[in-house]
XYZ file of C-alpha atoms in Angstrom:
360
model
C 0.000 0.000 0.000
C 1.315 3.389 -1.174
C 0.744 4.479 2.561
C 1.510 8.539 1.934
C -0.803 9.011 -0.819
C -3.709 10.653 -0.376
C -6.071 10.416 -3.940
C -8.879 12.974 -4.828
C -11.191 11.161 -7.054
C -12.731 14.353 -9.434
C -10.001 16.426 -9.054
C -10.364 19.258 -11.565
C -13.527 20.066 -10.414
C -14.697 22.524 -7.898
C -14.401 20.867 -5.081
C -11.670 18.565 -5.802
C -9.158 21.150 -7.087
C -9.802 23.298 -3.240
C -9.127 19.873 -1.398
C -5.896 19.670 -3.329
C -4.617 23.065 -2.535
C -5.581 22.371 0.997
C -3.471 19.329 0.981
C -0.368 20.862 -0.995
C -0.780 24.071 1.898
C -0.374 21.544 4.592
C 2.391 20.249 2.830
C 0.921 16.607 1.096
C 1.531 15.999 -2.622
C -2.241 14.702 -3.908
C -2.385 12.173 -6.424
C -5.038 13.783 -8.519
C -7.694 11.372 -10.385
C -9.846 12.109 -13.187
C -10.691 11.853 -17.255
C -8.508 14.044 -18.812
C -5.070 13.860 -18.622
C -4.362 17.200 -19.986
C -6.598 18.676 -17.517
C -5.031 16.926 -14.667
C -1.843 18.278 -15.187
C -2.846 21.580 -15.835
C -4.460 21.278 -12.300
C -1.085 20.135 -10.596
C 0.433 23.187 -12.209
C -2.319 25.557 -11.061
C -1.310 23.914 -7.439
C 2.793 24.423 -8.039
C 3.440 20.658 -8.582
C 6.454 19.294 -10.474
C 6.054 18.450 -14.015
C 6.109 14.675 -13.208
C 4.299 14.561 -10.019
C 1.569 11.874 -10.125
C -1.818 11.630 -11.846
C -4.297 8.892 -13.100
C -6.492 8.919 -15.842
C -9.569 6.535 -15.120
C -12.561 7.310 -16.519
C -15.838 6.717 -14.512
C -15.957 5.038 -11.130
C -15.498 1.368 -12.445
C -11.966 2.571 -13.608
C -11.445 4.352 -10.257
C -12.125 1.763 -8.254
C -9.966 -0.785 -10.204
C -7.018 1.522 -9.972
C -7.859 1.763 -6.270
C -7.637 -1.835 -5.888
C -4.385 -1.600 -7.877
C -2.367 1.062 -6.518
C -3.893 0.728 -2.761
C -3.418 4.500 -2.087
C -3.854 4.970 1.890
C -6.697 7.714 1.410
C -9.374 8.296 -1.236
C -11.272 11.323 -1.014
C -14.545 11.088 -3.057
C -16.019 13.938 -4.592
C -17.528 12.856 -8.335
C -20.394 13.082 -6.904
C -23.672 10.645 -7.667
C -22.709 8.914 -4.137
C -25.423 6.722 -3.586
C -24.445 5.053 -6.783
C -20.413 5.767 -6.366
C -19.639 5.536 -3.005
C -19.888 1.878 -2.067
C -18.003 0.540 -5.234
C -15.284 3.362 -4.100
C -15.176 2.016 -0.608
C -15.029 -1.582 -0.785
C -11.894 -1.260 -3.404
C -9.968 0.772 -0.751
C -9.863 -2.289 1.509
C -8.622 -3.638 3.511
C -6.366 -1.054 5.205
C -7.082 2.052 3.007
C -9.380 4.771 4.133
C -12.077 6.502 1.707
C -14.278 9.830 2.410
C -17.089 11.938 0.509
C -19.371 14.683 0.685
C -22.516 13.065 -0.015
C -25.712 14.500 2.046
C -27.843 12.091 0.998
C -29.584 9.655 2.963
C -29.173 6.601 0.487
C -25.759 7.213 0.176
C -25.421 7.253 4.047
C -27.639 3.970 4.883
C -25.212 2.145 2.158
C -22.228 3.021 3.085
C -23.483 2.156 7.098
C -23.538 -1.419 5.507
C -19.828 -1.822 4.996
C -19.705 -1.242 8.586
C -18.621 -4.868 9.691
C -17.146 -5.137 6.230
C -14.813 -1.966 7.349
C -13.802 -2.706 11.136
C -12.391 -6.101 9.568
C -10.643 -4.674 6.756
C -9.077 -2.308 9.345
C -10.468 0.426 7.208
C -12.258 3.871 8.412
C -15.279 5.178 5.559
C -16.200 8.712 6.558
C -19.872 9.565 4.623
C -20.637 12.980 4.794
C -17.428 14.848 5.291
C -18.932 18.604 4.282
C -20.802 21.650 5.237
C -23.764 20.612 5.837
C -23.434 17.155 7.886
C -19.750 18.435 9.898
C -21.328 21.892 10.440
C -24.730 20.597 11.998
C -23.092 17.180 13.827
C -20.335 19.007 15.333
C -22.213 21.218 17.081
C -24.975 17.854 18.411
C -21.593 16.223 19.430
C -20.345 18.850 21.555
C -23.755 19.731 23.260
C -24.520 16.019 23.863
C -21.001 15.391 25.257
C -21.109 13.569 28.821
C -24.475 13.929 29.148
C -27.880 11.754 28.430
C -29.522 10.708 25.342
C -31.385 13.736 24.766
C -35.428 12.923 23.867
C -35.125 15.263 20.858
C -32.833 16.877 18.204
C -33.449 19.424 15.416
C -30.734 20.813 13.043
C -30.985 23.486 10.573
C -28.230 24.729 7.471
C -28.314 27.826 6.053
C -25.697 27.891 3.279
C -23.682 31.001 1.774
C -21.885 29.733 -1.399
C -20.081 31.774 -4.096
C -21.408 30.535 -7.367
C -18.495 29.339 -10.497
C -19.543 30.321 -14.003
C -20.034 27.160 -15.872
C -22.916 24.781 -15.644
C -24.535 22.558 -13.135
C -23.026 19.555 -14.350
C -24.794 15.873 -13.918
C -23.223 14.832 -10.750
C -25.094 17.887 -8.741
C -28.088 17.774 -10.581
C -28.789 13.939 -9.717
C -27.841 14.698 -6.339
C -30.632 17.394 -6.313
C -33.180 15.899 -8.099
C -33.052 12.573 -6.013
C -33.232 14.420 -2.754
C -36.683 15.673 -4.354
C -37.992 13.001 -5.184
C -37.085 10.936 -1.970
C -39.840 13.237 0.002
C -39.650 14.192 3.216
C -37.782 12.068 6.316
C -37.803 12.862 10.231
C -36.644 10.685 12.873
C -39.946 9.798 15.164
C -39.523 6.857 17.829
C -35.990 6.114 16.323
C -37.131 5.011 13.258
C -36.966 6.859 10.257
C -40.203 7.922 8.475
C -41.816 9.509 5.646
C -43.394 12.918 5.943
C -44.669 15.819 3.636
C -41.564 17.121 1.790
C -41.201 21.225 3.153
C -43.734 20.553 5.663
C -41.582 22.003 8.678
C -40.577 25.795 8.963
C -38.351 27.607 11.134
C -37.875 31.184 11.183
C -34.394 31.759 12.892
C -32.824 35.075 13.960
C -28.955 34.332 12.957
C -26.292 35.185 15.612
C -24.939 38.340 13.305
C -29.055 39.487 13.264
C -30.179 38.478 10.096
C -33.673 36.719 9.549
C -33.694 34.106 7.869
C -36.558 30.636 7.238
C -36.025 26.977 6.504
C -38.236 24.020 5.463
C -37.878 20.309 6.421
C -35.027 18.294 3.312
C -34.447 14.388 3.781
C -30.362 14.981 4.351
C -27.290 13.909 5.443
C -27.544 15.934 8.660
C -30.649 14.316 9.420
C -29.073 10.782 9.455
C -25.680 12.266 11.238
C -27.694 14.088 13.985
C -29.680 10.801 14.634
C -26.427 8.342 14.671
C -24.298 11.048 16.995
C -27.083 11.995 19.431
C -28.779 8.517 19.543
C -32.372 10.594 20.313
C -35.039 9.094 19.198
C -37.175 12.296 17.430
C -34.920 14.159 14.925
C -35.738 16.467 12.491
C -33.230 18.526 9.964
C -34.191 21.821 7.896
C -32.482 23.732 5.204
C -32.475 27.309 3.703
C -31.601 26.425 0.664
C -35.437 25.337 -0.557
C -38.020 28.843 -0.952
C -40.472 29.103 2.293
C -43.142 30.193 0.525
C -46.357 28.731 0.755
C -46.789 28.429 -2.940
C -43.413 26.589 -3.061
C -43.971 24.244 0.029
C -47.604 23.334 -1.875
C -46.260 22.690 -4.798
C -43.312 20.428 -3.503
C -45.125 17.054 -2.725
C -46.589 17.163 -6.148
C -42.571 17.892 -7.661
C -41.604 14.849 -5.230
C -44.364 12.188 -6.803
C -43.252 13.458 -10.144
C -39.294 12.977 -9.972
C -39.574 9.703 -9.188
C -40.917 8.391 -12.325
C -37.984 7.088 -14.161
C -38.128 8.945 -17.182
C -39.017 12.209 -15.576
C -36.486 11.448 -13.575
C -33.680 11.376 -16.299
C -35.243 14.283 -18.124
C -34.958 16.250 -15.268
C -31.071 15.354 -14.479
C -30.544 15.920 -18.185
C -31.960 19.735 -18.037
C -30.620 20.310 -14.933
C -27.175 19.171 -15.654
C -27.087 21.952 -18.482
C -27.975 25.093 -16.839
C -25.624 27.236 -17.187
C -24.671 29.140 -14.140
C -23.074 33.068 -14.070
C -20.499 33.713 -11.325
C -21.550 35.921 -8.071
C -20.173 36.032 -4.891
C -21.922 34.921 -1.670
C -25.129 36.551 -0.862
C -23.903 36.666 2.921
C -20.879 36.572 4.662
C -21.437 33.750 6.783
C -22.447 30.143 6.213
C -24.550 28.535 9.659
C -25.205 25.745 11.230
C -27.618 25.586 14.318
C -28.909 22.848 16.936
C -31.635 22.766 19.519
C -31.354 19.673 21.993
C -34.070 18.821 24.296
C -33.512 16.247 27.085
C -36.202 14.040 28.933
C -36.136 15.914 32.145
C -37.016 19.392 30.213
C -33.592 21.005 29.665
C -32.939 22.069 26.216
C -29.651 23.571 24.794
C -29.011 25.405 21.591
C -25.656 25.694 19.695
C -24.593 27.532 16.168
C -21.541 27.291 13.689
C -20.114 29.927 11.795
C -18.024 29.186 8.884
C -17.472 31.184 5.606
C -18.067 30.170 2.096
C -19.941 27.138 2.204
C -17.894 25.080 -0.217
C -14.543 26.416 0.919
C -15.664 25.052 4.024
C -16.704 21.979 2.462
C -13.006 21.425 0.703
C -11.496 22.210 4.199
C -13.913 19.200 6.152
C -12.560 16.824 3.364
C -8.819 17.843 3.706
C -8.618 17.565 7.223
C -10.649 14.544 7.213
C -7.825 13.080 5.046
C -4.886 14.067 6.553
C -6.218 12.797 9.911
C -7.194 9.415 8.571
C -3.716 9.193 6.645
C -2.042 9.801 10.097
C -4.068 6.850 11.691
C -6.662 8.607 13.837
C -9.842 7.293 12.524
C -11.572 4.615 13.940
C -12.199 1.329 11.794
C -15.640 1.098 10.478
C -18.074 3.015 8.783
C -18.947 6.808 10.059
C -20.067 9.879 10.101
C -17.028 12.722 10.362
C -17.230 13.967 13.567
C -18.344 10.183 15.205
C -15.308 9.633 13.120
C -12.922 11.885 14.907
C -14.431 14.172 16.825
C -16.655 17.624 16.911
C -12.978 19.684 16.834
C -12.864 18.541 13.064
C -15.231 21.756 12.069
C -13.046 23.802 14.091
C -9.990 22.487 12.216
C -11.428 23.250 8.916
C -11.616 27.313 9.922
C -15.288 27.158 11.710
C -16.426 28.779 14.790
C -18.813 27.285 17.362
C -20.968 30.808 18.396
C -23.463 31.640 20.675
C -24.178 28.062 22.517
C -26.723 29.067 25.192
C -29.702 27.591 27.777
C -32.730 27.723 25.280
């Protein structure tokens, strides 16, 4: 096993090129992965590499995974996107002994790669789902409240995302990713068992800690699975800002749902999406949050935020230090969420701020 290479899967895209400049800052040569050769090496120059530093064409995840299984790098870092298709063919070729990561958020993706679990501890291998905004900047701050005390009878978790938007366009990775969440409906813990309700049927209005006003509506996510696993209560529910709060918009989305998941709507859809092109604008606010409210059975309730900046650079940042702390050993065998992985500190590693935690 090539035990001080570190692969990004994807890595001339958004996301992959910021997790290799966060590696080559901390001083760790990537091995960068993706379809075009010619684009790969214009990325390692982009990052300062040397002309013959490594790179491997593979195209698709079928060719990934069999140079995985090859070249047994110690860490894979995921981010092609498509994860509930991707990420368990990606995992099972890094063991046994090599580590793998993404940034999927959602909830298929999670419940498979949970079932490599046993698979993973035997392999001596650690699979970290989820390692982004939205699951490390929601779990962290459920880990840290919840720490030494009792299962807590309830759990809700909200995101609201600030993200500078790349001229280009959507591309089919992100589009699937958004049009399956969709069509999966909505999803809330109740009696520790997950269950189906009315996609956007929750709203919060939140005050933000820097004053602004801002509303949510109830997604099926990642941080509703993470929140769940790391807080063992048994009601949990997770919200987003991303998705309008209008009432014509929350109507309209159970209708949406029902419709995506016909196969051939489905594909349309994907196909559309995937094309629309995007124009480049900065973040509409200067902060990216993630907020908690913890109730326990005796009545107490707690309630913690994150701050971090640009969503995505975030995002890179979770994945980089998820890396370099699995490459050095410190994750635990088995399949996890990050910060059940190693720890709530992970989202202060990656440049976020835990603000505000007070008796609700």
């Amino acid at each position: 096993m090539a035990q001080d290479e570190i692969w990004i899967l994807g890595a001339t895209g958004r996301v992959g090129r910021a997790v290799a400049a966060q590696l080559a800052a901390a001083g760790v040569v990537p091995v960068l992965i993706g379809r075009d050769a010619g684009r790969l090496r214009a990325a390692a120059a982009d990052l300062g590499l040397d002309a013959d530093s490594k790179i491997v064409v593979a195209s698709g995840a079928e060719a990934m995974a069999a140079e995985i299984t090859r070249q047994r790098p110690a860490v894979v870092v995921n981010t092609i996107g498509d994860y509930a298709e991707t990420a368990v063919l990606l995992a099972r070729a890094c063991m046994p002994g090599g580590h793998y990561l993404d940034q999927a958020n959602d909830p298929a993706a999670f419940h498979r790669v949970f079932a490599l679990h046993d698979e993973a501890v035997a392999a001596g291998s650690t699979l970290v789902v989820g390692a982004g905004f939205g699951v490390v900047g929601t779990e962290a701050i459920v880990a840290r409240l919840c720490e030494n005390r009792p299962v807590p009878s309830r759990v809700r978790v909200d995101t609201f995302a600030s993200v500078a938007v790349e001229g280009g366009v959507l591309g089919p990775a992100l589009a699937a990713s958004i049009v399956d969440s969709l069509a999966m409906g909505g999803r809330r813990y109740d009696g520790g068992r997950l269950v189906e309700t009315r996609l956007g049927a929750e709203v919060q209005h939140l005050t933000l800690p820097d004053g602004e006003r801002m509303s949510s509506v109830g997604v099926p996510s990642g941080e509703l699975i993470a929140a769940h696993r790391v807080s063992g209560a048994p009601s949990v529910s997770a919200t987003s800002g991303l998705l309008p709060a209008s009432l014509a918009v929350r109507a309209a989305l159970p209708l949406l749902s029902a419709i995506l998941r016909i196969r051939r709507v489905r594909s349309f859809a994907i196909r559309r999406m995937a094309g629309i092109k995007t124009e480049a604008a900065p973040r509409p606010r200067a902060h990216t949050w993630g907020h908690a409210v913890i109730t326990w059975p005796d009545g107490t309730a707690r309630e913690g935020w994150l701050r971090a900046g640009d969503a995505m650079e975030f995002t890179s940042a979770v994945a980089a230090q998820t890396a370099l702390r699995l490459a050095a050993g410190k994750g635990r065998p088995g399949a996890h969420t990050p910060a059940a992985a190693l720890g709530p500190d992970l989202a202060t590693a990656a440049g976020a701020e835990f603000v505000d935690e007070v008796l609700a």
